[in-house]
Coordinates of C-alpha atoms and ligand atoms in Angstrom, one line a residue:
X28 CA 134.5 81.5 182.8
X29 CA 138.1 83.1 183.6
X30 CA 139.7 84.4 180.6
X31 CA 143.5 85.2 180.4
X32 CA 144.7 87.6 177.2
X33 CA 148.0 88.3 176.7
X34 CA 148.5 91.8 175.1
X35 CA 146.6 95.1 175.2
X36 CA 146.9 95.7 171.3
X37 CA 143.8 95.8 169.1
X38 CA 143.7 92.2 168.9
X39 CA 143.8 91.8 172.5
X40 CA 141.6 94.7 173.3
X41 CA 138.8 93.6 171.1
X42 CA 138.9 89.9 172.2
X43 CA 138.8 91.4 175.7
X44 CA 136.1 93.6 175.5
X45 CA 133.7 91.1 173.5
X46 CA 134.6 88.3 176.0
X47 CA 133.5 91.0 179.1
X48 CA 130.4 92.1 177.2
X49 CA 129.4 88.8 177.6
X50 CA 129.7 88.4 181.1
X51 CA 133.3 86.4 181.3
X52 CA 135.7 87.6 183.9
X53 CA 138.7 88.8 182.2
X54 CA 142.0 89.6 183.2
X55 CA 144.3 91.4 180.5
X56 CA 148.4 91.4 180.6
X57 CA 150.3 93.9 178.9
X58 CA 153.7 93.6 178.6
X59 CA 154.3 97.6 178.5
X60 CA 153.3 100.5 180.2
X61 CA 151.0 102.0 177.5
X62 CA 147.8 99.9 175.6
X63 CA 148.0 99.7 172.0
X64 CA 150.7 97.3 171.1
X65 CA 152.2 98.9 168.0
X66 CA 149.1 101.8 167.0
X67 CA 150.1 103.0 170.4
X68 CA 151.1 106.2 171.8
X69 CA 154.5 106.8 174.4
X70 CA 151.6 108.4 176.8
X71 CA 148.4 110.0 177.6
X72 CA 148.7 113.6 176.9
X73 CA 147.7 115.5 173.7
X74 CA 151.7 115.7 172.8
X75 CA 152.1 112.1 173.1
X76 CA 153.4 110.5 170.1
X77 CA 152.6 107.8 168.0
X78 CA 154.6 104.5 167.0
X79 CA 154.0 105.7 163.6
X80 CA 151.1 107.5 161.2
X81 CA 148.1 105.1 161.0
X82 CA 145.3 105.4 158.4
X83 CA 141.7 103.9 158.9
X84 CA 139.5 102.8 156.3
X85 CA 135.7 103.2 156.3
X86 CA 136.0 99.6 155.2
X87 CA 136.9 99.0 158.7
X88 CA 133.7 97.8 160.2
X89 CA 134.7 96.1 163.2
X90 CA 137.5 98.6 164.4
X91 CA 134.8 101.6 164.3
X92 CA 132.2 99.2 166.0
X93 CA 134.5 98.7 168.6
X94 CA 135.7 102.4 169.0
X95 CA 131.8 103.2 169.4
X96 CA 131.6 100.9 172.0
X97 CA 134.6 102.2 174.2
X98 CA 132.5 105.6 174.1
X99 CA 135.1 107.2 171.0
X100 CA 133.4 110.0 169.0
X101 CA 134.6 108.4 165.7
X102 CA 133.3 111.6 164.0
X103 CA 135.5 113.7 165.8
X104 CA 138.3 111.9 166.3
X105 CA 138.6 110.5 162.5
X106 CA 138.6 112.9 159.7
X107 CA 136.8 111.2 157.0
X108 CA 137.9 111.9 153.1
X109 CA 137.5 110.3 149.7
X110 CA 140.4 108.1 148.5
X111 CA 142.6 110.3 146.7
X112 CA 146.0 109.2 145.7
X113 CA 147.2 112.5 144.8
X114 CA 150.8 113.6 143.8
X115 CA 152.5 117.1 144.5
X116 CA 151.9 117.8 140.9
X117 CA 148.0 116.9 141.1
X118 CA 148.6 114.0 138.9
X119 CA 146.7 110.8 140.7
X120 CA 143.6 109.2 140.9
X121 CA 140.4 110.5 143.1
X122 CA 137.9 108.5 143.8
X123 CA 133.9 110.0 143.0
X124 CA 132.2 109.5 146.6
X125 CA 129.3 108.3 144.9
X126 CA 127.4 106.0 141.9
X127 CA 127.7 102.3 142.0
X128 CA 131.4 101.2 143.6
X129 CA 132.4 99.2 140.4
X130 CA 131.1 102.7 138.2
X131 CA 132.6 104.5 140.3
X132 CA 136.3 102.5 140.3
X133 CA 136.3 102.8 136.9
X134 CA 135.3 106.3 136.8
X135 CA 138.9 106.9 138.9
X136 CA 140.9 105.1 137.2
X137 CA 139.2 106.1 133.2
X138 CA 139.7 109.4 135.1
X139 CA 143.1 109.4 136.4
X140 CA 145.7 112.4 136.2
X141 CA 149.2 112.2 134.5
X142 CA 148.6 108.5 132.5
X143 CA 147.7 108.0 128.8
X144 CA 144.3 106.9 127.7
X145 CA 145.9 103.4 126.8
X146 CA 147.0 102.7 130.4
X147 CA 143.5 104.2 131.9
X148 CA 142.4 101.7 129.6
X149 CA 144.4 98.8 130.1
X150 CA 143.7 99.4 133.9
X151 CA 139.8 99.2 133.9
X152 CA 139.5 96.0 131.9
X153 CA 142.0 94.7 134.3
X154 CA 139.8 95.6 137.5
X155 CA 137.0 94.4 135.1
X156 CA 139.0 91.0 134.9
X157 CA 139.3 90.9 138.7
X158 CA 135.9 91.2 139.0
X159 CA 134.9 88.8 136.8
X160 CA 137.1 86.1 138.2
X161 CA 135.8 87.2 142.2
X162 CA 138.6 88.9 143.0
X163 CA 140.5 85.5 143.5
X164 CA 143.8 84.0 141.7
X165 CA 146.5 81.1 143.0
X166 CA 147.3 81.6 146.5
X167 CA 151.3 81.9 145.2
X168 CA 150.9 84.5 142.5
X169 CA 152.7 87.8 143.1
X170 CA 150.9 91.2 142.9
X171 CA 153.9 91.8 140.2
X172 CA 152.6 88.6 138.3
X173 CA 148.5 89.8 138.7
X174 CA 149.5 92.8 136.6
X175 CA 152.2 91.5 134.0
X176 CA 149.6 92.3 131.4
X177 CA 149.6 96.5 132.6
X178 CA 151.6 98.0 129.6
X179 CA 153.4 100.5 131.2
X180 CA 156.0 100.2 134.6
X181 CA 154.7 104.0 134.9
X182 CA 151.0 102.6 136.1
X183 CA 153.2 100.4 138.2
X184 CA 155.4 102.9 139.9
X185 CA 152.7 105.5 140.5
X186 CA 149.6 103.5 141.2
X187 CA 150.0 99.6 142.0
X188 CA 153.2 99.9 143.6
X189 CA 152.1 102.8 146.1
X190 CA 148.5 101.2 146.6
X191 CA 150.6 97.4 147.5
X192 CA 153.0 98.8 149.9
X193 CA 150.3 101.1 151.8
X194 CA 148.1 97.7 151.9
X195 CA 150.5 95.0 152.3
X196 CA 153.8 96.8 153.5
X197 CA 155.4 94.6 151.0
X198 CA 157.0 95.2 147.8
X199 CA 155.5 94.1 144.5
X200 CA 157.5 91.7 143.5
X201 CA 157.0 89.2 146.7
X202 CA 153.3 90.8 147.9
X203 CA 150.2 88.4 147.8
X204 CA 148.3 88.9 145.0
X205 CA 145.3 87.1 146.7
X206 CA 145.5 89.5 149.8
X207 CA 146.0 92.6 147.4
X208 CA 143.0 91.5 145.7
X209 CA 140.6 90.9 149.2
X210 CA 142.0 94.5 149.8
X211 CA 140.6 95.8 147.0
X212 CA 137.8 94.0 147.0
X213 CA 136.7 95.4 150.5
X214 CA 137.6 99.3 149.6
X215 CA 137.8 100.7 146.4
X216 CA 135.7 98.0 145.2
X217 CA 133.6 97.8 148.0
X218 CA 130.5 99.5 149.4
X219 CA 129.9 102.9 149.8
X220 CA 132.5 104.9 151.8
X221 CA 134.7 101.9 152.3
X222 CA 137.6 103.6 150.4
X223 CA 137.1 106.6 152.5
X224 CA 140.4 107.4 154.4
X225 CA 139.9 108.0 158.1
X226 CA 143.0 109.9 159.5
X227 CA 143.7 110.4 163.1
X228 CA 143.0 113.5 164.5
X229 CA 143.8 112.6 167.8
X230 CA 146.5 110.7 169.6
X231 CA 146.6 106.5 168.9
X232 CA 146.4 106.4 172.7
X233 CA 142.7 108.1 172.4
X234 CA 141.8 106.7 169.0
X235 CA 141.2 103.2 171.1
X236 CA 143.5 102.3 173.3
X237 CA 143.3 103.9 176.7
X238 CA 139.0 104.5 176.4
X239 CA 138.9 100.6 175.8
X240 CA 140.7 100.0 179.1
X241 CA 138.7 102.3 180.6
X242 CA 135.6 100.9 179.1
X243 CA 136.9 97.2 180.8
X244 CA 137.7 98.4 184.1
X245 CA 134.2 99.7 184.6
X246 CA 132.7 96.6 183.2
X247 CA 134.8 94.3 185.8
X248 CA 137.8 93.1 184.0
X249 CA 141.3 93.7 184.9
X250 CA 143.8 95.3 183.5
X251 CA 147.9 94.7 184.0
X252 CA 150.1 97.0 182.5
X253 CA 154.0 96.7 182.9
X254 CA 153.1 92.7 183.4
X255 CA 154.8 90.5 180.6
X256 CA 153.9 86.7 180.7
X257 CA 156.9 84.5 180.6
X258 CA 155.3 81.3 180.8
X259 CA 152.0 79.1 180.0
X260 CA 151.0 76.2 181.4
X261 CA 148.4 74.0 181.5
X262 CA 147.2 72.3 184.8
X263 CA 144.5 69.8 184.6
X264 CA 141.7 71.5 182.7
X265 CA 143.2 74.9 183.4
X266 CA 145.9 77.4 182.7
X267 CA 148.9 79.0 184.5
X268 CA 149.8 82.6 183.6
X269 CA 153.1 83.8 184.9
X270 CA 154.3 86.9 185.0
X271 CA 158.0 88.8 184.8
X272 CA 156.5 90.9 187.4
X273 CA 153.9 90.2 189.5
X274 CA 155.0 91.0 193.2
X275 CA 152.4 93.4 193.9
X276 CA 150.1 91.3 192.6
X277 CA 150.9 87.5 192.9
X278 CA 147.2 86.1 193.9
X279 CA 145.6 87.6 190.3
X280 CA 148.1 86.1 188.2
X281 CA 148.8 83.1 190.0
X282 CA 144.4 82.2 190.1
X283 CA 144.2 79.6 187.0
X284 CA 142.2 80.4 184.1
X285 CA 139.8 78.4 181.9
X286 CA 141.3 79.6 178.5
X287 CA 144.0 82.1 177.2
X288 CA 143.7 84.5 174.3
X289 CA 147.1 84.8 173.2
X290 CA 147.7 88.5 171.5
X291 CA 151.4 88.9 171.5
X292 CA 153.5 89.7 168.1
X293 CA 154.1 86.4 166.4
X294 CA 157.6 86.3 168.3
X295 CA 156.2 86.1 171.6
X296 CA 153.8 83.9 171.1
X297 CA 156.1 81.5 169.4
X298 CA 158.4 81.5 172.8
X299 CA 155.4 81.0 174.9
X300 CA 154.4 78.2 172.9
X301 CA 157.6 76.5 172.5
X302 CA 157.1 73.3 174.6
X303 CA 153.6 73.5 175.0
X304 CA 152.6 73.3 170.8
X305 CA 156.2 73.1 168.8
X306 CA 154.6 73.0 165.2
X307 CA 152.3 76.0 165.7
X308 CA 155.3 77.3 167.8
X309 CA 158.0 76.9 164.6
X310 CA 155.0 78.5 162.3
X311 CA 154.7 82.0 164.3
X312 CA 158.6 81.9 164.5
X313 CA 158.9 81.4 160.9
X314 CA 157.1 84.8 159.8
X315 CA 159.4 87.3 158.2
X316 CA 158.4 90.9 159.3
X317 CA 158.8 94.3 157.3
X318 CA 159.6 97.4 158.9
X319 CA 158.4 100.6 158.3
X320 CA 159.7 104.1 159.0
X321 CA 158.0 107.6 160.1
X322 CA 160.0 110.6 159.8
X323 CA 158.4 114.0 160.7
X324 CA 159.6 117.2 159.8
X325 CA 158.9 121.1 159.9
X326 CA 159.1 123.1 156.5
X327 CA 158.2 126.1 155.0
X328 CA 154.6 126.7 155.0
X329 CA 152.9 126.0 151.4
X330 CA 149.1 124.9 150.5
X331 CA 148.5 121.3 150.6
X332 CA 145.9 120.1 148.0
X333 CA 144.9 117.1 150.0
X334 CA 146.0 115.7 153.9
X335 CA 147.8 112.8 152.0
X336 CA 149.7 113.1 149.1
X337 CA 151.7 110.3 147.7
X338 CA 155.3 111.0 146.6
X339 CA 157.6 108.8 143.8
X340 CA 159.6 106.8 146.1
X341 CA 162.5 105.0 144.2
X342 CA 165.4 102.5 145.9
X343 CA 167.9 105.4 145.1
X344 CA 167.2 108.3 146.2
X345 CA 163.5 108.9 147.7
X346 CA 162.6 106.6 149.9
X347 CA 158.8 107.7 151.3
X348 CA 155.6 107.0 149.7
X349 CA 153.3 109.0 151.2
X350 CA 153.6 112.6 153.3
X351 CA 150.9 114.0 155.5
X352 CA 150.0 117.7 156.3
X353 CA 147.2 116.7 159.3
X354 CA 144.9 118.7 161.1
X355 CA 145.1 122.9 161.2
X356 CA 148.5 123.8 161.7
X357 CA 148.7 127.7 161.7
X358 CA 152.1 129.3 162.3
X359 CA 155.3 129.8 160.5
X360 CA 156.0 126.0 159.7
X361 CA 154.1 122.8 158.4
X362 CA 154.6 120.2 160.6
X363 CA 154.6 117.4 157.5
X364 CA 154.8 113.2 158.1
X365 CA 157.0 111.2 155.3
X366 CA 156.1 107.5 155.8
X367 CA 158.3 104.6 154.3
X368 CA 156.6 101.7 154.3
X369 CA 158.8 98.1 153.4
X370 CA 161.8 99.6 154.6
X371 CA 163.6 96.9 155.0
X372 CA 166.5 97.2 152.4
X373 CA 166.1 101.2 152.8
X374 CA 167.2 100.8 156.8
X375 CA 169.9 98.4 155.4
X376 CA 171.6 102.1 155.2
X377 CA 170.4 103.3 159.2
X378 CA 167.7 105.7 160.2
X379 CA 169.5 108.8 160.2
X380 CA 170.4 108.1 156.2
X381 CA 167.0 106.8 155.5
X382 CA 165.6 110.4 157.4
X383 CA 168.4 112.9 155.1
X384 CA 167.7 110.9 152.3
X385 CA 163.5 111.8 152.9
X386 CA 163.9 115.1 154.2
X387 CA 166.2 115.7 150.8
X388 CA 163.1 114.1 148.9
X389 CA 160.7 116.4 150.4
X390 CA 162.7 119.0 149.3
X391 CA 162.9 118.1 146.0
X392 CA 159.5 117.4 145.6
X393 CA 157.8 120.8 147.0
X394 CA 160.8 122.6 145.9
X395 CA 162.2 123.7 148.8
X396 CA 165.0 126.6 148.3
X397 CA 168.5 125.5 149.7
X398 CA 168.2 128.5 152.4
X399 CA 164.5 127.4 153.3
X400 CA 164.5 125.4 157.1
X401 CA 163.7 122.0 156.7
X402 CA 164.1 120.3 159.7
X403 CA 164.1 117.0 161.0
X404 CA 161.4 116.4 164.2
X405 CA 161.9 112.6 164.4
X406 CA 162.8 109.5 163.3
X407 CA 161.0 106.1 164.5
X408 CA 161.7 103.1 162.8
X409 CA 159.8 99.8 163.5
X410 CA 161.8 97.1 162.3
X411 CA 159.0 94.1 162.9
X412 CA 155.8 96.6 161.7
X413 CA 154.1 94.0 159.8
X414 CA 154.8 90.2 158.8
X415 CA 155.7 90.2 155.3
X416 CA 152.8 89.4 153.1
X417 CA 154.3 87.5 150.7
X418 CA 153.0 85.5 147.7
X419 CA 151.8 81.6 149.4
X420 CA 152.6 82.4 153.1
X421 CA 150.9 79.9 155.3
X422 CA 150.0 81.7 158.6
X423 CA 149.5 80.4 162.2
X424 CA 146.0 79.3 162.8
X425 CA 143.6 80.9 165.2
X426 CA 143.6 77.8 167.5
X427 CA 146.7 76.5 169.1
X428 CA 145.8 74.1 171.9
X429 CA 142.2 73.4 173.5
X430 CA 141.4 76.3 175.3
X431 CA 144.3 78.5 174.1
X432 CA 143.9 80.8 171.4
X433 CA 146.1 83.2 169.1
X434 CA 144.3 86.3 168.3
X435 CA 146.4 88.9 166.0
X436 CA 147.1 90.6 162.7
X437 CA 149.6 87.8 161.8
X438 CA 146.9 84.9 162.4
X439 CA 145.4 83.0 159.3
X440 CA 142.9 85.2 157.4
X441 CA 142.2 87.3 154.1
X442 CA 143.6 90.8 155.0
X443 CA 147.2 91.8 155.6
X444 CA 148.8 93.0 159.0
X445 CA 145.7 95.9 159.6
X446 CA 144.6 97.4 162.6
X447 CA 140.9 96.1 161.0
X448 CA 142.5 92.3 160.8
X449 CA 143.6 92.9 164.7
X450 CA 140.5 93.4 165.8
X451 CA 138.7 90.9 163.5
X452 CA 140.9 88.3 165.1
X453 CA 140.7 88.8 168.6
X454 CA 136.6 89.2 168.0
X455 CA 137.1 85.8 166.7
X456 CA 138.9 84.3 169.3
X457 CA 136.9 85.7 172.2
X458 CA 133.2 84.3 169.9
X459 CA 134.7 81.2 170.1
X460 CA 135.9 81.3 173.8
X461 CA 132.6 83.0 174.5
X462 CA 130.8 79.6 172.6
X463 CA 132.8 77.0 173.9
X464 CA 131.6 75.1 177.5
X465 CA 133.3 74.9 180.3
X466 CA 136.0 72.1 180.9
Ligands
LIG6 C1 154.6 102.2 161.9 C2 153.3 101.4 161.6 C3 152.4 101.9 160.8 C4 151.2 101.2 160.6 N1 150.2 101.8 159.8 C5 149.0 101.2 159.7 C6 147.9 101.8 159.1 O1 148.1 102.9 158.5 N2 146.7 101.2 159.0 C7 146.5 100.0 159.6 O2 145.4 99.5 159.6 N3 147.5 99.3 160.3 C8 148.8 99.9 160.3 N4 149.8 99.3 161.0 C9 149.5 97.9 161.5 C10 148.8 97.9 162.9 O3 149.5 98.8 163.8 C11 148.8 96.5 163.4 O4 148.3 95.6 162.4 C12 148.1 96.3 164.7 O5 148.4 97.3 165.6 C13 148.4 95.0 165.3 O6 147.7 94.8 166.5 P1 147.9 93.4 167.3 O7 147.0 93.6 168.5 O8 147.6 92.2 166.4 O9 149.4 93.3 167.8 P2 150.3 94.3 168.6 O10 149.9 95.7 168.3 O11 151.7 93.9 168.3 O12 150.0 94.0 170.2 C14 150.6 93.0 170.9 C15 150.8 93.4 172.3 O13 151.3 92.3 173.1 C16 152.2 92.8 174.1 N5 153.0 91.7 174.5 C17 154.0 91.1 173.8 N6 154.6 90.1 174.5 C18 153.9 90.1 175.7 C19 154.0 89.2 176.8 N7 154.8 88.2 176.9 N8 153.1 89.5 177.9 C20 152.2 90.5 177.8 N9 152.1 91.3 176.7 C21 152.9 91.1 175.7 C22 152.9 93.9 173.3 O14 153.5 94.8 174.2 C23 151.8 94.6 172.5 O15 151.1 95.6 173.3 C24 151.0 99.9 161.2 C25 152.0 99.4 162.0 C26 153.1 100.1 162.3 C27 154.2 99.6 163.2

């Protein structure tokens, strides 16, 4: 059968690459002239730069699977550590990389550096209580509400707090508990090594994007970059792709398909959905997205105790969670990463006073001297990075119209906007494209 997806994210590439490994003829459009949707690089080279720091987990079966199969050396390309949430100070939580995952959770957290014994306490019979109870609670609770029994706002600010707006990319107060819980569920209370962080050591470009097209021209698909679809429709028992720009091209994208994979951001699928499905349409359009930002900077040199360290963000004055020293940087300067993740009422201020405000952070924190350089690299802020996970949200659903499909991070399922929920959901779209007959 003929297969149309729209979008080369990881959604898109996934669903593509499962579909042509099992013998469908696949045609991919990509809106922009790079792969990757938003874990994507601005090009090929090894100065490219990303739309922002990403961090794997070693949770994330399917993503690795599917790196593996594009011919990535996941070894190389990922560094692999324990999950340490580890302040400037060395206060934190590490977690012991082996012994039985719930043992070992609780090990962390009995063990963790800069809280009293009552709130280690109070926080391993809590995990204890989440365990007992299967990790679930009402779909409308609030990650603030899951832990109104935690004594002190301290084991709030320093450990939920951090661990729910790395996870959900939404604050506290409005995140899902339920998908707070699945995430912890599936890493630091899941198997072995699934809390392990996997940090980039390459380009996002190389990481996935740009093999996997690779990988699906020499297996027979096509792939269209600089081609964004402007409308759907069906025809009989098949469907019309158009495209913005197609003139060097018109008899590929004009030849009908047998089903579409649709792996847009929910705003673009909502327009291309419009007439055809209105509901599912006014669903997509209805998500609320967060943004977050990535500011990088050069500093003095100093030792870093670990590649990520998390940092006390506050709504006053600090606004990044988590900084990153990667890879071997010898020389004069550290070439560091602040990331602020739910930025939303931070870039209610701009960019440039969300970047001095983090750069003045950074200072604070690693005591920089006034007459030390610390200098601003970049600034990129992503307004729509993730829908917001909030507390009861009802997401689109995977299947739209017969033979047209939604696959992406925003689609109905247990995990928050994650390259690992991408890929999960354009697998599932192209299994069931893959099982379904022909019309
Ligand atoms: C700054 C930032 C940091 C993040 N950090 C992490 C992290 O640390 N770990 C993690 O797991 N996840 C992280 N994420 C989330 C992760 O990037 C996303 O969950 C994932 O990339 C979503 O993939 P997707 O394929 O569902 O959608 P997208 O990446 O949005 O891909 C959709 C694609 O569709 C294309 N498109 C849109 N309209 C059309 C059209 N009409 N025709 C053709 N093509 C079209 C777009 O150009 C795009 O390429 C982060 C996201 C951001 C922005």
């Amino acid at each position: 059968m003929r297969l149309a997806v729209v979008g080369a994210g990881w959604a898109g590439l996934a669903a593509a690459e499962r579909a042509t490994q099992a013998g469908h003829a696949v045609t991919v459009f990509e809106a922009a002239g790079m792969p990757g949707g938003r874990a994507r690089s601005d090009d090929a080279g090894d100065g490219a730069t990303d739309n922002g720091q990403h961090i794997l987990l070693g949770g994330y079966a399917r993503t690795l699977d599917l790196m593996r199969t594009v011919g990535v050396d996941v070894e190389r390309a990922l560094l692999r550590v324990p999950l340490r949430m580890t302040y400037a100070d060395g206060s934190g939580l590490a977690l012991p990389a082996t012994g039985p995952r719930l043992l070992a959770a609780a090990r962390a957290l009995l063990g963790a550096r800069g809280l009293g014994v009552g709130d280690r306490l109070s926080l391993v019979a809590m995990a204890l209580a989440w365990q007992r109870r299967g990790f679930r609670c009402p779909p409308a609770m609030t990650v603030a509400e899951l832990l109104r029994h935690v004594p002190t706002d301290r084991v709030r600010a320093r450990l939920i707090e951090p661990l729910c707006v790395a996870a959900l990319n939404t604050p506290m107060a409005e995140a899902s508990a339920q998908v707070f819980l699945a995430v912890m569920r599936d890493s630091l209370f899941g198997a072995r090594h699934a809390a392990d962080l996997l940090l980039p050591q390459c380009p996002l470009a190389q990481l996935m994007p740009l093999p996997a097209v690779q990988w699906l021209q020499a297996h027979g698909a096509t792939v269209h970059l600089r081609r964004r679809v402007t409308t759907l429709e069906r025809q009989d028992d098949h469907w019309r792709v158009a495209c913005a720009s197609n003139a060097d091209d018109p008899g590929e994208t004009a030849a009908p398909f047998d089903q579409v994979i649709l792996a847009t951001p929910a705003g673009d699928a909502a327009r291309l959905t419009r007439s055809l499905a209105p509901a599912w349409s006014a669903a997509a359009g209805a998500l609320a997205h967060e943004p977050i930002v990535t500011i990088t900077l050069t500093a003095p040199p100093r030792p870093w105790p670990a590649p990520m360290l998390a940092l006390d963000a506050d709504a006053i004055d600090s606004p990044a969670q988590f900084a990153f020293k990667l890879g071997d940087q010898p020389g004069d300067a550290d070439r560091i990463t602040l990331v602020v993740s739910a930025a939303g009422h931070w870039l209610e201020r701009g960019s440039d006073a969300v970047a001095a405000a983090a750069v003045a952070q950074y200072r604070r924190v690693f005591g920089v001297a006034d007459d030390q350089p610390v200098t601003l690299a970049s600034v990129r802020a992503d307004k729509r990075a993730t829908f917001r996970c909030s507390a009861g949200l009802h997401r689109p659903a995977r299947n739209i119209l017969p033979g047209l499909q939604a696959a992406a991070d925003w689609v109905a399922g247990p995990y928050p906007a994650t390259l690992e929920a991408a890929v999960l959901a354009g697998e599932a779209a192209a299994r069931a494209f893959v099982q379904s007959r022909p019309s």
